[in-house]
PDB file of C-alpha atoms in Angstrom:
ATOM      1  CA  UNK A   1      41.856  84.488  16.854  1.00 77.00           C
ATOM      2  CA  UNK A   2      42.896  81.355  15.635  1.00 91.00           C
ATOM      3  CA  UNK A   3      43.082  78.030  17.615  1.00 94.00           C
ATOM      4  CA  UNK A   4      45.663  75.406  17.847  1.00 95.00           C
ATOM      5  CA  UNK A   5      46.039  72.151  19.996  1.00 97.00           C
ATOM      6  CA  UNK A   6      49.474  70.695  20.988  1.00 98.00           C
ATOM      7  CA  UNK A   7      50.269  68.009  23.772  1.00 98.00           C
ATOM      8  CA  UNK A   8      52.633  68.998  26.735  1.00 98.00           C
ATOM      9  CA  UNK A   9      55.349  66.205  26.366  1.00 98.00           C
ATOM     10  CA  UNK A  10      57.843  66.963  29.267  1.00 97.00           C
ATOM     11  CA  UNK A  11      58.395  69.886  32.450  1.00 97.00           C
ATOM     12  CA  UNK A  12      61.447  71.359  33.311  1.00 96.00           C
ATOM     13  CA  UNK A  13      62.572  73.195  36.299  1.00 95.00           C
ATOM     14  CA  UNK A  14      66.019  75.116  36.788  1.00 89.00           C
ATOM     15  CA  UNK A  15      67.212  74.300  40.087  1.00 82.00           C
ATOM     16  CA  UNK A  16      70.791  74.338  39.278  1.00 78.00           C
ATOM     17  CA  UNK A  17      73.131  77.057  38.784  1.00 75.00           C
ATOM     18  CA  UNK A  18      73.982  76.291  35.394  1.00 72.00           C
ATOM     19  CA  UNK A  19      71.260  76.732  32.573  1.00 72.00           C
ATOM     20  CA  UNK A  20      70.101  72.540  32.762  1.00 76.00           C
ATOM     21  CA  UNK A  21      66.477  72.308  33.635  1.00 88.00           C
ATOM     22  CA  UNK A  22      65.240  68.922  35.807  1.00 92.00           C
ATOM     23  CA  UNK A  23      62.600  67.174  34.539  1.00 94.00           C
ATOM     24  CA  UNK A  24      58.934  67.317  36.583  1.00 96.00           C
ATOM     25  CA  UNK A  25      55.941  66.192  36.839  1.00 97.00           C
ATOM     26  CA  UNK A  26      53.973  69.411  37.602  1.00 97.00           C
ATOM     27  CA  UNK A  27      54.542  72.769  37.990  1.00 97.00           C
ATOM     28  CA  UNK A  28      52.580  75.824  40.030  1.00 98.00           C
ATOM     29  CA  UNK A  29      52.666  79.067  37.703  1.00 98.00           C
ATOM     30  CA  UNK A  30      51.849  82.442  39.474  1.00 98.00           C
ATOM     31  CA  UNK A  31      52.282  86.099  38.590  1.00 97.00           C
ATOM     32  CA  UNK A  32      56.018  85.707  38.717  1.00 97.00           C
ATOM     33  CA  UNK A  33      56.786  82.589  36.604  1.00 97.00           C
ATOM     34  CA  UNK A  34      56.994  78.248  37.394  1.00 97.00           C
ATOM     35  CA  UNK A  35      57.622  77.898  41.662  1.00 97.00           C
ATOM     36  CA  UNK A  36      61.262  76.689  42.023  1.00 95.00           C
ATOM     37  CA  UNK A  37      62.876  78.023  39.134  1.00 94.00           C
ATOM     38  CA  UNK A  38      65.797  80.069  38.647  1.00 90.00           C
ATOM     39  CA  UNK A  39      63.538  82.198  35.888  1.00 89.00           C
ATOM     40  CA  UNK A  40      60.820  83.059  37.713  1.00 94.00           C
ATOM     41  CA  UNK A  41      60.804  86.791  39.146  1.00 93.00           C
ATOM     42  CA  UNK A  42      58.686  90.048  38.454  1.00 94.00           C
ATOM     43  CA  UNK A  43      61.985  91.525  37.022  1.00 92.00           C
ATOM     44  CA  UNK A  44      65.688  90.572  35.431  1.00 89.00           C
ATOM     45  CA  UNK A  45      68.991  91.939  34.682  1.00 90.00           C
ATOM     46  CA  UNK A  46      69.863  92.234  30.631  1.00 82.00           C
ATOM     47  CA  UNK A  47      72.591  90.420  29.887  1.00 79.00           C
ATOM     48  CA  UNK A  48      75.268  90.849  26.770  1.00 77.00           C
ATOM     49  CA  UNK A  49      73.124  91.363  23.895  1.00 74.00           C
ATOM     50  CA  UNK A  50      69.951  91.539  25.590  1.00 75.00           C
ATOM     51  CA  UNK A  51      67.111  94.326  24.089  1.00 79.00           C
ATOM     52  CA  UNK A  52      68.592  96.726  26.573  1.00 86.00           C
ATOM     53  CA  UNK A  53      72.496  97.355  27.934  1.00 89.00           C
ATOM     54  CA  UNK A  54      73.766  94.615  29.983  1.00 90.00           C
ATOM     55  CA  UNK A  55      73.088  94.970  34.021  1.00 90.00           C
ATOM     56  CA  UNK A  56      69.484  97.315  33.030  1.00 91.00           C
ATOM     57  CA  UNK A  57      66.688  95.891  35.460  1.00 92.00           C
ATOM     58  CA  UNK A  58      63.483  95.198  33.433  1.00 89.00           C
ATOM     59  CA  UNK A  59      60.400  93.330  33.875  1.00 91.00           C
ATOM     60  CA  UNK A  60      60.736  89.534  33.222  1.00 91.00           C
ATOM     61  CA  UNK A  61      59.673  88.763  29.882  1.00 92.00           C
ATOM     62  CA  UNK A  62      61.644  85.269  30.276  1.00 91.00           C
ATOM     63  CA  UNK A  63      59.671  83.432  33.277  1.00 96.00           C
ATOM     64  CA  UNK A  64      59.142  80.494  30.731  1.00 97.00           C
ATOM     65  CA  UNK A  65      60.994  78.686  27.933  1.00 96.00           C
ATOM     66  CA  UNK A  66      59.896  75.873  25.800  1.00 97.00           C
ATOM     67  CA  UNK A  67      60.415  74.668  22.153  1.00 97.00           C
ATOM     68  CA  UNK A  68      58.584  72.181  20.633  1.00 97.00           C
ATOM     69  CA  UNK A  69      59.292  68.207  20.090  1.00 97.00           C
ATOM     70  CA  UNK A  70      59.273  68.675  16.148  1.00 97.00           C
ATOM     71  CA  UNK A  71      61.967  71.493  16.414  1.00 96.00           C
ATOM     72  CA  UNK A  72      64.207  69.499  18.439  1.00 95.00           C
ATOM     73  CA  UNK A  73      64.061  66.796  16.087  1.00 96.00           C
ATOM     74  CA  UNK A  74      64.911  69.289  13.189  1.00 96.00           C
ATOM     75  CA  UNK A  75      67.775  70.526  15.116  1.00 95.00           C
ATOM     76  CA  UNK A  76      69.056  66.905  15.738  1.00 96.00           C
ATOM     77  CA  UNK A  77      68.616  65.700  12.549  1.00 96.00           C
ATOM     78  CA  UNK A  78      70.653  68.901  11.118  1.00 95.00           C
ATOM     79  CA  UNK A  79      73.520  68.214  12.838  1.00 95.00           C
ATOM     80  CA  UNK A  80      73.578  64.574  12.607  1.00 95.00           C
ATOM     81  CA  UNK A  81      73.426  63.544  15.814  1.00 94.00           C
ATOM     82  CA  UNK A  82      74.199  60.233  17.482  1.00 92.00           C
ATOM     83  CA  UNK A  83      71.564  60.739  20.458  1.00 93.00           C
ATOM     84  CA  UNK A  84      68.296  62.396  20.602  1.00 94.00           C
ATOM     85  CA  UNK A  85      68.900  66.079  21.244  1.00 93.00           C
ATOM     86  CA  UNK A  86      66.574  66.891  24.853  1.00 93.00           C
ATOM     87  CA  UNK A  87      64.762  69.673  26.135  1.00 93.00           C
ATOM     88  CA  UNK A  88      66.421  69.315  29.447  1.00 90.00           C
ATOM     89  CA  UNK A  89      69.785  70.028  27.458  1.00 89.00           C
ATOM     90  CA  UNK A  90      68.150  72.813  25.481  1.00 91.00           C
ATOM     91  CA  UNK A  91      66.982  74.573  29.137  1.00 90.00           C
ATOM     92  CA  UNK A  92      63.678  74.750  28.155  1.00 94.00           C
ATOM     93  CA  UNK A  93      60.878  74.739  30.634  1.00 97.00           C
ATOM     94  CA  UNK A  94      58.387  73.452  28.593  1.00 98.00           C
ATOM     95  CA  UNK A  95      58.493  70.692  25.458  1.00 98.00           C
ATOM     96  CA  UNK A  96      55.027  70.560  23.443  1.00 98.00           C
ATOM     97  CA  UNK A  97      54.297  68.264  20.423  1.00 98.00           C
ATOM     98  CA  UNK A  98      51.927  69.472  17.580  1.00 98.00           C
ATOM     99  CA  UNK A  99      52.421  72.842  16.238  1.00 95.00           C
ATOM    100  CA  UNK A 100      54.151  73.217  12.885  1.00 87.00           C
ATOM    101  CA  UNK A 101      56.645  76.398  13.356  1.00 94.00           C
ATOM    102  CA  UNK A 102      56.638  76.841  17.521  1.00 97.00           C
ATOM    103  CA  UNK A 103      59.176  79.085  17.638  1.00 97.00           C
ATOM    104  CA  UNK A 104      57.231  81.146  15.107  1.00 96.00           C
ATOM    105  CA  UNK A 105      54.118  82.214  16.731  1.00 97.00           C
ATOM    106  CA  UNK A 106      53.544  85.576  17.132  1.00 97.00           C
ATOM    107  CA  UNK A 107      53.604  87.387  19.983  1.00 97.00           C
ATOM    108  CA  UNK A 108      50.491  87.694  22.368  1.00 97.00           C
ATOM    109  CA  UNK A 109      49.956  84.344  21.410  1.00 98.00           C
ATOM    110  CA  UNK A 110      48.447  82.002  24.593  1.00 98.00           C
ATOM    111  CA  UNK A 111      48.960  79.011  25.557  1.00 98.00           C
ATOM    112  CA  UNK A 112      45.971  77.864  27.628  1.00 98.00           C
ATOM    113  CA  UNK A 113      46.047  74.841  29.947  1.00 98.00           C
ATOM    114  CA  UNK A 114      43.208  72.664  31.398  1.00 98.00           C
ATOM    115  CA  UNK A 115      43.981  73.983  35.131  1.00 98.00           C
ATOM    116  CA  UNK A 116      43.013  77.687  33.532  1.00 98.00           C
ATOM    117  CA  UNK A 117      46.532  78.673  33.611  1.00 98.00           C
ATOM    118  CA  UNK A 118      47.837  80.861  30.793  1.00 98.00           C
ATOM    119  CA  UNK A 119      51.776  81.674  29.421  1.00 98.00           C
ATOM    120  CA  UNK A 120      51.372  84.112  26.876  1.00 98.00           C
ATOM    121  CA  UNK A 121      54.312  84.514  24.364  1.00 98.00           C
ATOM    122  CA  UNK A 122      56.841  87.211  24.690  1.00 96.00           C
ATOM    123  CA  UNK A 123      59.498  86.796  21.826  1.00 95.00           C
ATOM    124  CA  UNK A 124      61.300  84.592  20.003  1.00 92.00           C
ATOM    125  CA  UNK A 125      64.040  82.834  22.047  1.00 91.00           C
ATOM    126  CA  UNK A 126      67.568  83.139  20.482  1.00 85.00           C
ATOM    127  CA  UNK A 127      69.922  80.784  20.439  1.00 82.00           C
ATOM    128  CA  UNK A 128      73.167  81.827  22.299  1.00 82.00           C
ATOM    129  CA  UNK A 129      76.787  80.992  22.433  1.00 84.00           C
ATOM    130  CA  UNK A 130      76.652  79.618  25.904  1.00 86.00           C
ATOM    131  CA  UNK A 131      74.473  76.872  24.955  1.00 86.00           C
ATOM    132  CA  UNK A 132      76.424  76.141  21.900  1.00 88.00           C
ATOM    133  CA  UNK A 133      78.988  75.270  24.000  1.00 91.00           C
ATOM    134  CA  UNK A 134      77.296  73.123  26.189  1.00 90.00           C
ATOM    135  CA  UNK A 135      75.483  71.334  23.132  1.00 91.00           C
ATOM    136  CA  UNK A 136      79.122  70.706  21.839  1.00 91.00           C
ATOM    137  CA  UNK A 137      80.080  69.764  24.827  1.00 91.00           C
ATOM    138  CA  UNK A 138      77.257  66.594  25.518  1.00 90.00           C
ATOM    139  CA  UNK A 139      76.633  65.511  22.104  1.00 92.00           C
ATOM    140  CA  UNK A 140      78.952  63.783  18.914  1.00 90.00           C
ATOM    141  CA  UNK A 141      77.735  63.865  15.310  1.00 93.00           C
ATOM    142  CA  UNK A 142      77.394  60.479  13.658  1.00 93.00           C
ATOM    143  CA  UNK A 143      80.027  61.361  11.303  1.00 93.00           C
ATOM    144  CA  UNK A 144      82.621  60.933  14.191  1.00 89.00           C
ATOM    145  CA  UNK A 145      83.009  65.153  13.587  1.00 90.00           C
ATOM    146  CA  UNK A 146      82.665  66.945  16.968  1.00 89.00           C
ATOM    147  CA  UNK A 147      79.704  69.301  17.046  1.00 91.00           C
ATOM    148  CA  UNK A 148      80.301  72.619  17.201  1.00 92.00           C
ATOM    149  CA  UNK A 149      79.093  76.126  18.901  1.00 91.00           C
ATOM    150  CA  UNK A 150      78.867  77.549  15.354  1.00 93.00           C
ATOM    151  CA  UNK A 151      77.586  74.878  13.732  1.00 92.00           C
ATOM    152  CA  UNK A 152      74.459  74.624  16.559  1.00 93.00           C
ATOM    153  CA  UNK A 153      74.050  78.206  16.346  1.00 92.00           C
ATOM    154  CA  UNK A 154      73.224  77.614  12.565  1.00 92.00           C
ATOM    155  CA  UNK A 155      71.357  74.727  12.672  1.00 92.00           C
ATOM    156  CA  UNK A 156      69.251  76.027  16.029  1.00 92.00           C
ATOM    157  CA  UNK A 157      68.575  79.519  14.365  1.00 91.00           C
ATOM    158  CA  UNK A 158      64.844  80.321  14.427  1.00 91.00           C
ATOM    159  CA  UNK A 159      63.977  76.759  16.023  1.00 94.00           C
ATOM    160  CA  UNK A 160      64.904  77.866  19.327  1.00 92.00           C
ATOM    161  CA  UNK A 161      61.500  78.013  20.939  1.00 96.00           C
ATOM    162  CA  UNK A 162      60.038  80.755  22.831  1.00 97.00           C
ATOM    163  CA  UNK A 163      59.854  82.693  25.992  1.00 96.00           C
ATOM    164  CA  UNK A 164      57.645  84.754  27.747  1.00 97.00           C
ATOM    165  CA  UNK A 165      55.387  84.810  30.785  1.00 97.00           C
ATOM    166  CA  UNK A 166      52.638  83.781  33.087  1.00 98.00           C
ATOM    167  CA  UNK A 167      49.346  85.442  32.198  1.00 98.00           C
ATOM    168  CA  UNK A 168      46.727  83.581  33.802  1.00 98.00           C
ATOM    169  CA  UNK A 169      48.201  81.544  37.254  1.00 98.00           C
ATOM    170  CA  UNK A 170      47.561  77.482  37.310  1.00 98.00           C
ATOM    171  CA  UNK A 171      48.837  74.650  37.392  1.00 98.00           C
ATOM    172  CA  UNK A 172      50.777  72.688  34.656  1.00 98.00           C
ATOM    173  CA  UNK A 173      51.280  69.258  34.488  1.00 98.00           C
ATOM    174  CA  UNK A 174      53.063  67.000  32.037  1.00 97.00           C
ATOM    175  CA  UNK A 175      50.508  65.252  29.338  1.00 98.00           C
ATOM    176  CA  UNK A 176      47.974  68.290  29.353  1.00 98.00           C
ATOM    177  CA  UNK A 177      46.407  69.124  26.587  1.00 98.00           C
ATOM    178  CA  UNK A 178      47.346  72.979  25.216  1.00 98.00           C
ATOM    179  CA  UNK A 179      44.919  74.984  23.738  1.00 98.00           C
ATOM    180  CA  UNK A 180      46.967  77.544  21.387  1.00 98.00           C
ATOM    181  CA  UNK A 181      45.284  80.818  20.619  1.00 97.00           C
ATOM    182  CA  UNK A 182      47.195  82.515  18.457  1.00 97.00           C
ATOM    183  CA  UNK A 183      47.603  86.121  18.246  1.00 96.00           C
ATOM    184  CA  UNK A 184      45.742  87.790  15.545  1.00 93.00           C
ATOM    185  CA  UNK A 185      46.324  91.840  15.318  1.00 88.00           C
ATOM    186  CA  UNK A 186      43.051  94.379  15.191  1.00 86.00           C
ATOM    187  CA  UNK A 187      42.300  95.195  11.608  1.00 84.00           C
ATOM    188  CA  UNK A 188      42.707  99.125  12.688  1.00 82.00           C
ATOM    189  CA  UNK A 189      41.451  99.860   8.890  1.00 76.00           C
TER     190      UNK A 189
END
């Protein structure tokens, strides 16, 4: 198993009913996701163009979020921004700084934190149309050109970030130090 480090740069909690996360200090993770936010749960209901049909109950494979500070940047810089693009804006729960390709690690893949606690990575987060709008709805391009939903959708694809959920209870706080293992499967040969 291989092992990365990355920096936690900034917390987010949904307390809203919109998809905005709050910026936080620290956050408690237990068996069913970050305490106080609209994610956490033991189960969900798919939406439109979940894995399943939309309004099938499954178990929460979404109890955390989070994309990486390098990502972000790539995204802003891609569509030309005026203002730093934000993690809060993005939803995310969780904004690290250090691994090359975030939104690319596998699967199984842990993210370990000094308290002990341990997300472990379900899937690749998507971007969606929802938060195209709401990204062309807060931010301008520095060519004067309004962003767009289809334009963000582009630019965001495979950047994302990830989801998944709590393995290992703890708790989180903002500057900690990550310890990455990344997944590795069996050699079954």
């Amino acid at each position: 198993m291989k092992k990365l480090s990355a920096t936690l740069v900034s917390l987010h909690l949904g307390t809203q009913d919109d998809m905005s996360k709050q910026l936080c200090e620290s956050v408690v993770a237990d068996l069913e996701g970050f305490v106080g936010d609209n994610h956490r749960g033991f189960y969900r209901v798919c939406y439109e163009g979940d894995t399943e049909p939309k309004g099938t109950v499954r178990r929460n494979n979404r109890q955390w979020s989070g994309m990486s500070e390098e990502e972000l940047f790539e995204i802003q810089e891609a569509l030309g921004l005026t203002q730093p693009l934000t993690a809060e804006d993005l939803g995310v729960n969780i904004c690290v700084r250090g691994i090359d390709n975030f939104s690319r690690l596998p699967k199984g893949t842990k993210l370990v934190f000094p308290s002990g606690a341990a997300l472990v990575v379900e899937d690749y987060n998507p971007p969606c149309t929802e938060m195209g709008d709401k990204i062309a709805s807060l931010y301008t391009k520095n060519s004067g050109e309004p962003v767009t939903r289809k334009h963000f959708l582009i630019e965001s694809k495979k950047k994302r970030g990830l989801v998944g959920a709590i393995d290992v209870p703890g708790e989180i706080l903002s500057g900690d130090e990550i310890t990455v293992k990344v997944y590795t499967p069996p050699n079954l040969d």
